[in-house]
Short mmCIF file of C-alpha atoms (C1' of nucleotides) in Angstrom, two decimals:
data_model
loop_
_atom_site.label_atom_id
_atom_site.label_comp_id
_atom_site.label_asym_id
_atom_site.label_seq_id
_atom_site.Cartn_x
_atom_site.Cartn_y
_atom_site.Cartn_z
CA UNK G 194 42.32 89.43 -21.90
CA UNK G 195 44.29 91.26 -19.10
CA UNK G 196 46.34 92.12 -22.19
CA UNK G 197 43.51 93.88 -23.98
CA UNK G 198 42.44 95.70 -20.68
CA UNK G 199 45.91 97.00 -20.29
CA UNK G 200 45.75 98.21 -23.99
CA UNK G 201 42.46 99.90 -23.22
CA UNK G 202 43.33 101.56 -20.72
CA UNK G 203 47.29 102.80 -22.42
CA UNK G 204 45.24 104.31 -25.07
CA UNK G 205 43.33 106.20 -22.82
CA UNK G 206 46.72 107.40 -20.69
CA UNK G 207 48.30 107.95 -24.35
CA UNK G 208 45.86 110.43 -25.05
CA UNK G 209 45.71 112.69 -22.35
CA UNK G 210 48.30 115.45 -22.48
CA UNK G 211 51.77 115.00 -19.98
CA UNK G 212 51.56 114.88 -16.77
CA UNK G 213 54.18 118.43 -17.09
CA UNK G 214 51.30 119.99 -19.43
CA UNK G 215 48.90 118.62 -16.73
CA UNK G 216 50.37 120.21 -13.63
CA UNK G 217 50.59 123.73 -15.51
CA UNK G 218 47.13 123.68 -16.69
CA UNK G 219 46.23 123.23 -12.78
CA UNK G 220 48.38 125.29 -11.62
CA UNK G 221 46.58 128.20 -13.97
CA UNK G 222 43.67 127.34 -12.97
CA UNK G 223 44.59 127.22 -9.27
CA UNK G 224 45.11 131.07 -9.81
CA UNK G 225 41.79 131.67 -10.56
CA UNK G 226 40.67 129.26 -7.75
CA UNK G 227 40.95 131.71 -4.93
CA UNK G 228 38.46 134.96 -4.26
CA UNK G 229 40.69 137.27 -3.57
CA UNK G 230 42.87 136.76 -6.29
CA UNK G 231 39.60 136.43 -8.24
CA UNK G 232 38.86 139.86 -7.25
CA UNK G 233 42.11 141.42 -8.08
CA UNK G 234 42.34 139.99 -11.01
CA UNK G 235 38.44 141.27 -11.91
CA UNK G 236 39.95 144.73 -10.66
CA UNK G 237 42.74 145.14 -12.83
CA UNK G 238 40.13 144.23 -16.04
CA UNK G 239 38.81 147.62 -15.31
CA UNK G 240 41.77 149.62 -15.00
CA UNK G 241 45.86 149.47 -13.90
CA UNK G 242 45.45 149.99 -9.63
CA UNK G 243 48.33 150.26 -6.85
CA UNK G 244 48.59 147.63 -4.45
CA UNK G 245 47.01 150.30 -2.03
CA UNK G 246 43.97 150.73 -4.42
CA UNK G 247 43.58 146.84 -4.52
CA UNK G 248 43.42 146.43 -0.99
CA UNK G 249 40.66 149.35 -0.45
CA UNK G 250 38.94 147.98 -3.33
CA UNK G 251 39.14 144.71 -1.71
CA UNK G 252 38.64 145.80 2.17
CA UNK G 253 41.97 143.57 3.06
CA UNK G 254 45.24 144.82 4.02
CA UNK G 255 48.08 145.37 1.79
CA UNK G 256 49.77 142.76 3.10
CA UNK G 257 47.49 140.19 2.38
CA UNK G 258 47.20 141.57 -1.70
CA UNK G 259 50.83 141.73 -1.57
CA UNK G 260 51.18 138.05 -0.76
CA UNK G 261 48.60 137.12 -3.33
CA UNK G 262 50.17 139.36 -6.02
CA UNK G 263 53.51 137.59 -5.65
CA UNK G 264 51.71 134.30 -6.57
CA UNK G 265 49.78 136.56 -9.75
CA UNK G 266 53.58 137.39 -10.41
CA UNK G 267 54.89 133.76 -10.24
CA UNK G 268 52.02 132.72 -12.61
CA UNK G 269 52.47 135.35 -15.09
CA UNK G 270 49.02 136.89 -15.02
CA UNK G 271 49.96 140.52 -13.86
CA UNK G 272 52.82 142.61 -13.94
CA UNK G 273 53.59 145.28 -11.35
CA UNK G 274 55.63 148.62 -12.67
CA UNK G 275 57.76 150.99 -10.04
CA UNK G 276 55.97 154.21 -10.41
CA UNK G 277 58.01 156.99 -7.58
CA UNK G 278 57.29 154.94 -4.37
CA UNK G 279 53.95 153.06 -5.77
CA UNK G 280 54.01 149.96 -7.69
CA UNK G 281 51.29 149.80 -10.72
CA UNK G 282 49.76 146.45 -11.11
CA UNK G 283 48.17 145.12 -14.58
CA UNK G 284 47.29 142.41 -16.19
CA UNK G 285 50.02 140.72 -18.01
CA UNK G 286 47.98 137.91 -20.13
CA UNK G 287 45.65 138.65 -22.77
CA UNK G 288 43.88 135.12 -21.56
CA UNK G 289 42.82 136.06 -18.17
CA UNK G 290 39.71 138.40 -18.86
CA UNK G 291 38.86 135.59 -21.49
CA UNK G 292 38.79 132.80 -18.65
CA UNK G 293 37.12 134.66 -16.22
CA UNK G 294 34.62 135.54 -18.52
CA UNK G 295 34.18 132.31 -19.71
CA UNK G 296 33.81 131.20 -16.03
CA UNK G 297 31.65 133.39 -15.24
CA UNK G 298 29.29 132.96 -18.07
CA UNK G 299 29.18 129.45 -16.84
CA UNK G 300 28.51 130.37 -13.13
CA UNK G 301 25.68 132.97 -14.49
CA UNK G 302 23.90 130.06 -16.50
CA UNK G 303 23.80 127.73 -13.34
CA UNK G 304 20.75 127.17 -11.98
CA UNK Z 254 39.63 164.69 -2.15
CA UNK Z 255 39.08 161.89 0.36
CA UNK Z 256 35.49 161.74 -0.97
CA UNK Z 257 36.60 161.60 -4.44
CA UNK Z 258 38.84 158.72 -4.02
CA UNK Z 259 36.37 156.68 -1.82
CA UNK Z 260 34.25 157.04 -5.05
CA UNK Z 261 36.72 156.23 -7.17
CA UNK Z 262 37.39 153.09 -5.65
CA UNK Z 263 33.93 152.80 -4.77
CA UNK Z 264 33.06 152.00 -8.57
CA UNK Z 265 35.56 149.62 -9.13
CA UNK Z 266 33.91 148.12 -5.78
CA UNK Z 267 30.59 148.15 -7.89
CA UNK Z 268 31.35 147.19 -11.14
CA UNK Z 269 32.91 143.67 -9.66
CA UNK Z 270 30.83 140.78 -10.00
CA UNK Z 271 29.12 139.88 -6.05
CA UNK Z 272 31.07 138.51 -3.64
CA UNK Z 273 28.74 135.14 -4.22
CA UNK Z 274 29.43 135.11 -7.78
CA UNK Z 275 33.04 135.22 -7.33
CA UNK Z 276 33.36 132.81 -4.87
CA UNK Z 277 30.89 130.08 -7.46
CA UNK Z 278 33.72 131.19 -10.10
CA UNK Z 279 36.63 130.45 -7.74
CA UNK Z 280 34.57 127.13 -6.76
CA UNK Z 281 34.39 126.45 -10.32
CA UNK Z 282 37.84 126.99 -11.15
CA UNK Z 283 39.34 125.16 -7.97
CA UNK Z 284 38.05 121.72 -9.59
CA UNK Z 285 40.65 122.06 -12.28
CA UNK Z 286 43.15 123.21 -9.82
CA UNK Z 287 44.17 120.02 -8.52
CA UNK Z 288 46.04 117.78 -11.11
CA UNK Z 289 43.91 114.62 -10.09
CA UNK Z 290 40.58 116.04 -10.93
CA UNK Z 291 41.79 117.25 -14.28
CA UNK Z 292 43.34 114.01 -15.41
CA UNK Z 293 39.94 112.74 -14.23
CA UNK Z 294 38.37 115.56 -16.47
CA UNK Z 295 40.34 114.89 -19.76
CA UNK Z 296 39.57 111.40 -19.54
CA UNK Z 297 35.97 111.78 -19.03
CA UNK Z 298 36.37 113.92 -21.90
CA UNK Z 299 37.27 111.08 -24.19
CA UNK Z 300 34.98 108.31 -22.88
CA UNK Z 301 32.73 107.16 -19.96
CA UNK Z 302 34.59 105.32 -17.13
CA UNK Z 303 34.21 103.44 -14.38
CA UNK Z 304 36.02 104.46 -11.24
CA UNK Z 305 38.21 101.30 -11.36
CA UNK Z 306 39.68 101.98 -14.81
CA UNK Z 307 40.28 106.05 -13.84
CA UNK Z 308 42.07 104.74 -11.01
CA UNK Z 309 43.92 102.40 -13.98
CA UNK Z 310 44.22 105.27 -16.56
CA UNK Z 311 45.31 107.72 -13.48
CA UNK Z 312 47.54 104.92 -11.49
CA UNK Z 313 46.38 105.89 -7.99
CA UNK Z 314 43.78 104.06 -5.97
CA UNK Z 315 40.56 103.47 -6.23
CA UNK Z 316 39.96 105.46 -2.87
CA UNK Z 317 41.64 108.05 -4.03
CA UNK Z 318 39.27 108.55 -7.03
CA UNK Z 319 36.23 107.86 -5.48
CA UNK Z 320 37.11 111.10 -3.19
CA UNK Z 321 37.69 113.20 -6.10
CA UNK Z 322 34.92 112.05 -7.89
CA UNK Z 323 32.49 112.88 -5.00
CA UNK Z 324 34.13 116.43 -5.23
CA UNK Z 325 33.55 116.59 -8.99
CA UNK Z 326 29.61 115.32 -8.21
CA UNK Z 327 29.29 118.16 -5.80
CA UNK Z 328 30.14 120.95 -8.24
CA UNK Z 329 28.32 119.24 -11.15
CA UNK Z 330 30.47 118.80 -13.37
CA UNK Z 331 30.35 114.95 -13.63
CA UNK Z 332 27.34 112.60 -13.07
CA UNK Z 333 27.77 109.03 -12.20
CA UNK Z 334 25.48 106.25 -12.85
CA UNK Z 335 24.89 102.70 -11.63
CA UNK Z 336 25.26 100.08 -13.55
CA UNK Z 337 25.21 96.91 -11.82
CA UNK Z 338 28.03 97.00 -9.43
CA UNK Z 339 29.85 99.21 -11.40
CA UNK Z 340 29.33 103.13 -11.59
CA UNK Z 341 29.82 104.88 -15.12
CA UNK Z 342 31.38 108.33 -14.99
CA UNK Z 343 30.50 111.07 -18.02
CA UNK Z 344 30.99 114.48 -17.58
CA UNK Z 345 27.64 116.32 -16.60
CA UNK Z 346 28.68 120.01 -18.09
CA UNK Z 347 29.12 120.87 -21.57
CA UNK Z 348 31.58 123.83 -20.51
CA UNK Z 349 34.01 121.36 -18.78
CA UNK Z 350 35.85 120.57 -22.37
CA UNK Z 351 35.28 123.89 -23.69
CA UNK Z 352 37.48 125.28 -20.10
CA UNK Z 353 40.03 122.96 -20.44
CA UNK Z 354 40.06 123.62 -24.12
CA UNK Z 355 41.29 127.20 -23.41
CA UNK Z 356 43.21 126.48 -20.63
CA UNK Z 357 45.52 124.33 -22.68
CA UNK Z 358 45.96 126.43 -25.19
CA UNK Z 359 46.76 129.20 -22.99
CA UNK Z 360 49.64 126.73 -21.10
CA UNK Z 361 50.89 125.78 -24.85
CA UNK Z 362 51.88 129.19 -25.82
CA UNK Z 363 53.74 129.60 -22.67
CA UNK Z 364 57.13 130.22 -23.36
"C1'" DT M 149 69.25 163.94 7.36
"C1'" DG M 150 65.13 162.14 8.82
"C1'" DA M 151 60.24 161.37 8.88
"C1'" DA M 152 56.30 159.58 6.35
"C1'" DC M 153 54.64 156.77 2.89
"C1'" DA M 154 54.17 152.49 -0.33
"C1'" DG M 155 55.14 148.10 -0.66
"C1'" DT M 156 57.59 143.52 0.31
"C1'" DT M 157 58.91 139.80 3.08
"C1'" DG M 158 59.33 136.01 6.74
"C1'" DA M 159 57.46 133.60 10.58
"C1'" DG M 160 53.69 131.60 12.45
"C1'" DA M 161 48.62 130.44 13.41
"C1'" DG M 162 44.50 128.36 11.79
"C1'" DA M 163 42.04 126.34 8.10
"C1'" DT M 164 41.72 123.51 4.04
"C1'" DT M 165 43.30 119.88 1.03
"C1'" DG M 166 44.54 115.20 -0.86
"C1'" DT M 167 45.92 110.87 0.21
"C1'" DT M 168 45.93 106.35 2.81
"C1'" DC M 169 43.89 102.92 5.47
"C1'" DA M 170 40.19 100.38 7.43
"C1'" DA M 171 35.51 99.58 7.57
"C1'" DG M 172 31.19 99.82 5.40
"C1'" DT M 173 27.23 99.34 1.55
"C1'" DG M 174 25.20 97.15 -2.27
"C1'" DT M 175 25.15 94.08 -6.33
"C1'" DG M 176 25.67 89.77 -8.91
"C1'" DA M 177 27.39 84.85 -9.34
"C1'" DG M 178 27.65 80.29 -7.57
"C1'" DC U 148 23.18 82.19 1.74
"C1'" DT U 149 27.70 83.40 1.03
"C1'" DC U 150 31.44 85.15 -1.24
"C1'" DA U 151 33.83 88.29 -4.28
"C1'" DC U 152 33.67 92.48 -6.48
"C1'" DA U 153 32.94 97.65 -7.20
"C1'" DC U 154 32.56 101.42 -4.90
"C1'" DT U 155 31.87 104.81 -0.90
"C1'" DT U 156 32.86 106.73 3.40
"C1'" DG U 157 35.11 108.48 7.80
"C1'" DA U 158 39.16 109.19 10.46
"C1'" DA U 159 43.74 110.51 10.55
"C1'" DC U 160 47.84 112.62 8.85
"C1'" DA U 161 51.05 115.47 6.22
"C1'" DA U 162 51.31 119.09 3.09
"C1'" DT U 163 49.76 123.32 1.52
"C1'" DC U 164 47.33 127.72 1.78
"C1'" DT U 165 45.90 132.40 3.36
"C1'" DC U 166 45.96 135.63 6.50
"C1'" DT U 167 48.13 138.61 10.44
"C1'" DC U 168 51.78 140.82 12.53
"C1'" DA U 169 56.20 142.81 12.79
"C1'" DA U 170 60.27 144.04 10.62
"C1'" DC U 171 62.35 145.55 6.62
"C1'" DT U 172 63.50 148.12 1.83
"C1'" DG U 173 63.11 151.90 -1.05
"C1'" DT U 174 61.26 156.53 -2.39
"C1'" DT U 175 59.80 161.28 -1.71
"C1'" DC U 176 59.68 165.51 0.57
"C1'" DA U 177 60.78 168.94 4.06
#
DNA sequence: TGAACAGTTGAGAGATTGTTCAAGTGTGAG
DNA sequence: CTCACACTTGAACAATCTCTCAACTGTTCA
């Protein structure tokens, strides 16, 4: 009977996806997990911005967007594009404004 | 001109969700942002469990879960329920699967 | 050339997170 | 009652995170 409870529970561990698949579906929605990046990733829904745009938008210091775009970089949700000296951020997955809005549908339905 | 652009970037301000809002969607999304909670997640999504047999399925301790699981009470998105001296897990939010759902798929078509 | 601007980067402080370990609660069986 | 079992909880610790500050790169313009 341990044998069967160690079957029962393989099945269960056989059919959830890798560990790999796993850790990148976390780390995607770690992303989203922050509110600042949150909010710059709202932004850029509504139009491309500079990182000097983001953080007046935001009321932080460019600094502090800078740091979080790098990690937006990393991830692969935006894209920033050398314009003269400014750098134009946008959005550089067609899933993010889906999963945001799906998110916040959720949030808006909580009661 | 410095009025225009504090009204430019004054309607970007406005058209974000609150700042309450965004921080319930960055709540929301933090759950799945640790890899523990989703495994938890994905097998909740296949069958109620006890929090011995997630700490089977997941191979970490029961101690472990039991912390994670409180966290995943908190934000409502599993409900636990006594039964005898065990307590049976099921997810508590019909847009849990539905997230994951579309965050897999998104982390699939990664190249 | 050089000064001003736009942005990036690294170090470091303070806060948060996830796990372990030990102790605790509550339930059922003998 | 007492013991074993299933689970929860709090403290402690290491790892990670986010911001600030200062220094740095690269671009434009005079």
């Amino acid at each position: 009977m341990e044998k069967d409870n160690n079957d029962y529970i393989q099945n269960i561990r056989d059919a959830l996806p890798e560990d790999g698949t796993i850790a990148d579906l976390a780390d995607l929605f770690k992303m989203f997990g922050d509110p600042t990046r949150a909010k710059i990733l709202g932004c850029l829904q509504l139009r491309d911005l500079n990182v000097g745009e983001i953080a007046d938008v935001l009321g932080m210091s460019v600094s502090a967007v800078s740091h979080q775009l790098r990690i937006l970089r990393a991830g692969k949700l935006v894209k920033g594009t050398k314009e003269g000296k400014e750098v134009k951020y946008s959005l550089d997955d067609d899933h993010v404004t889906k999963i945001m809005e799906y998110g916040l549908t959720h949030v808006n339905e909580e009661r």
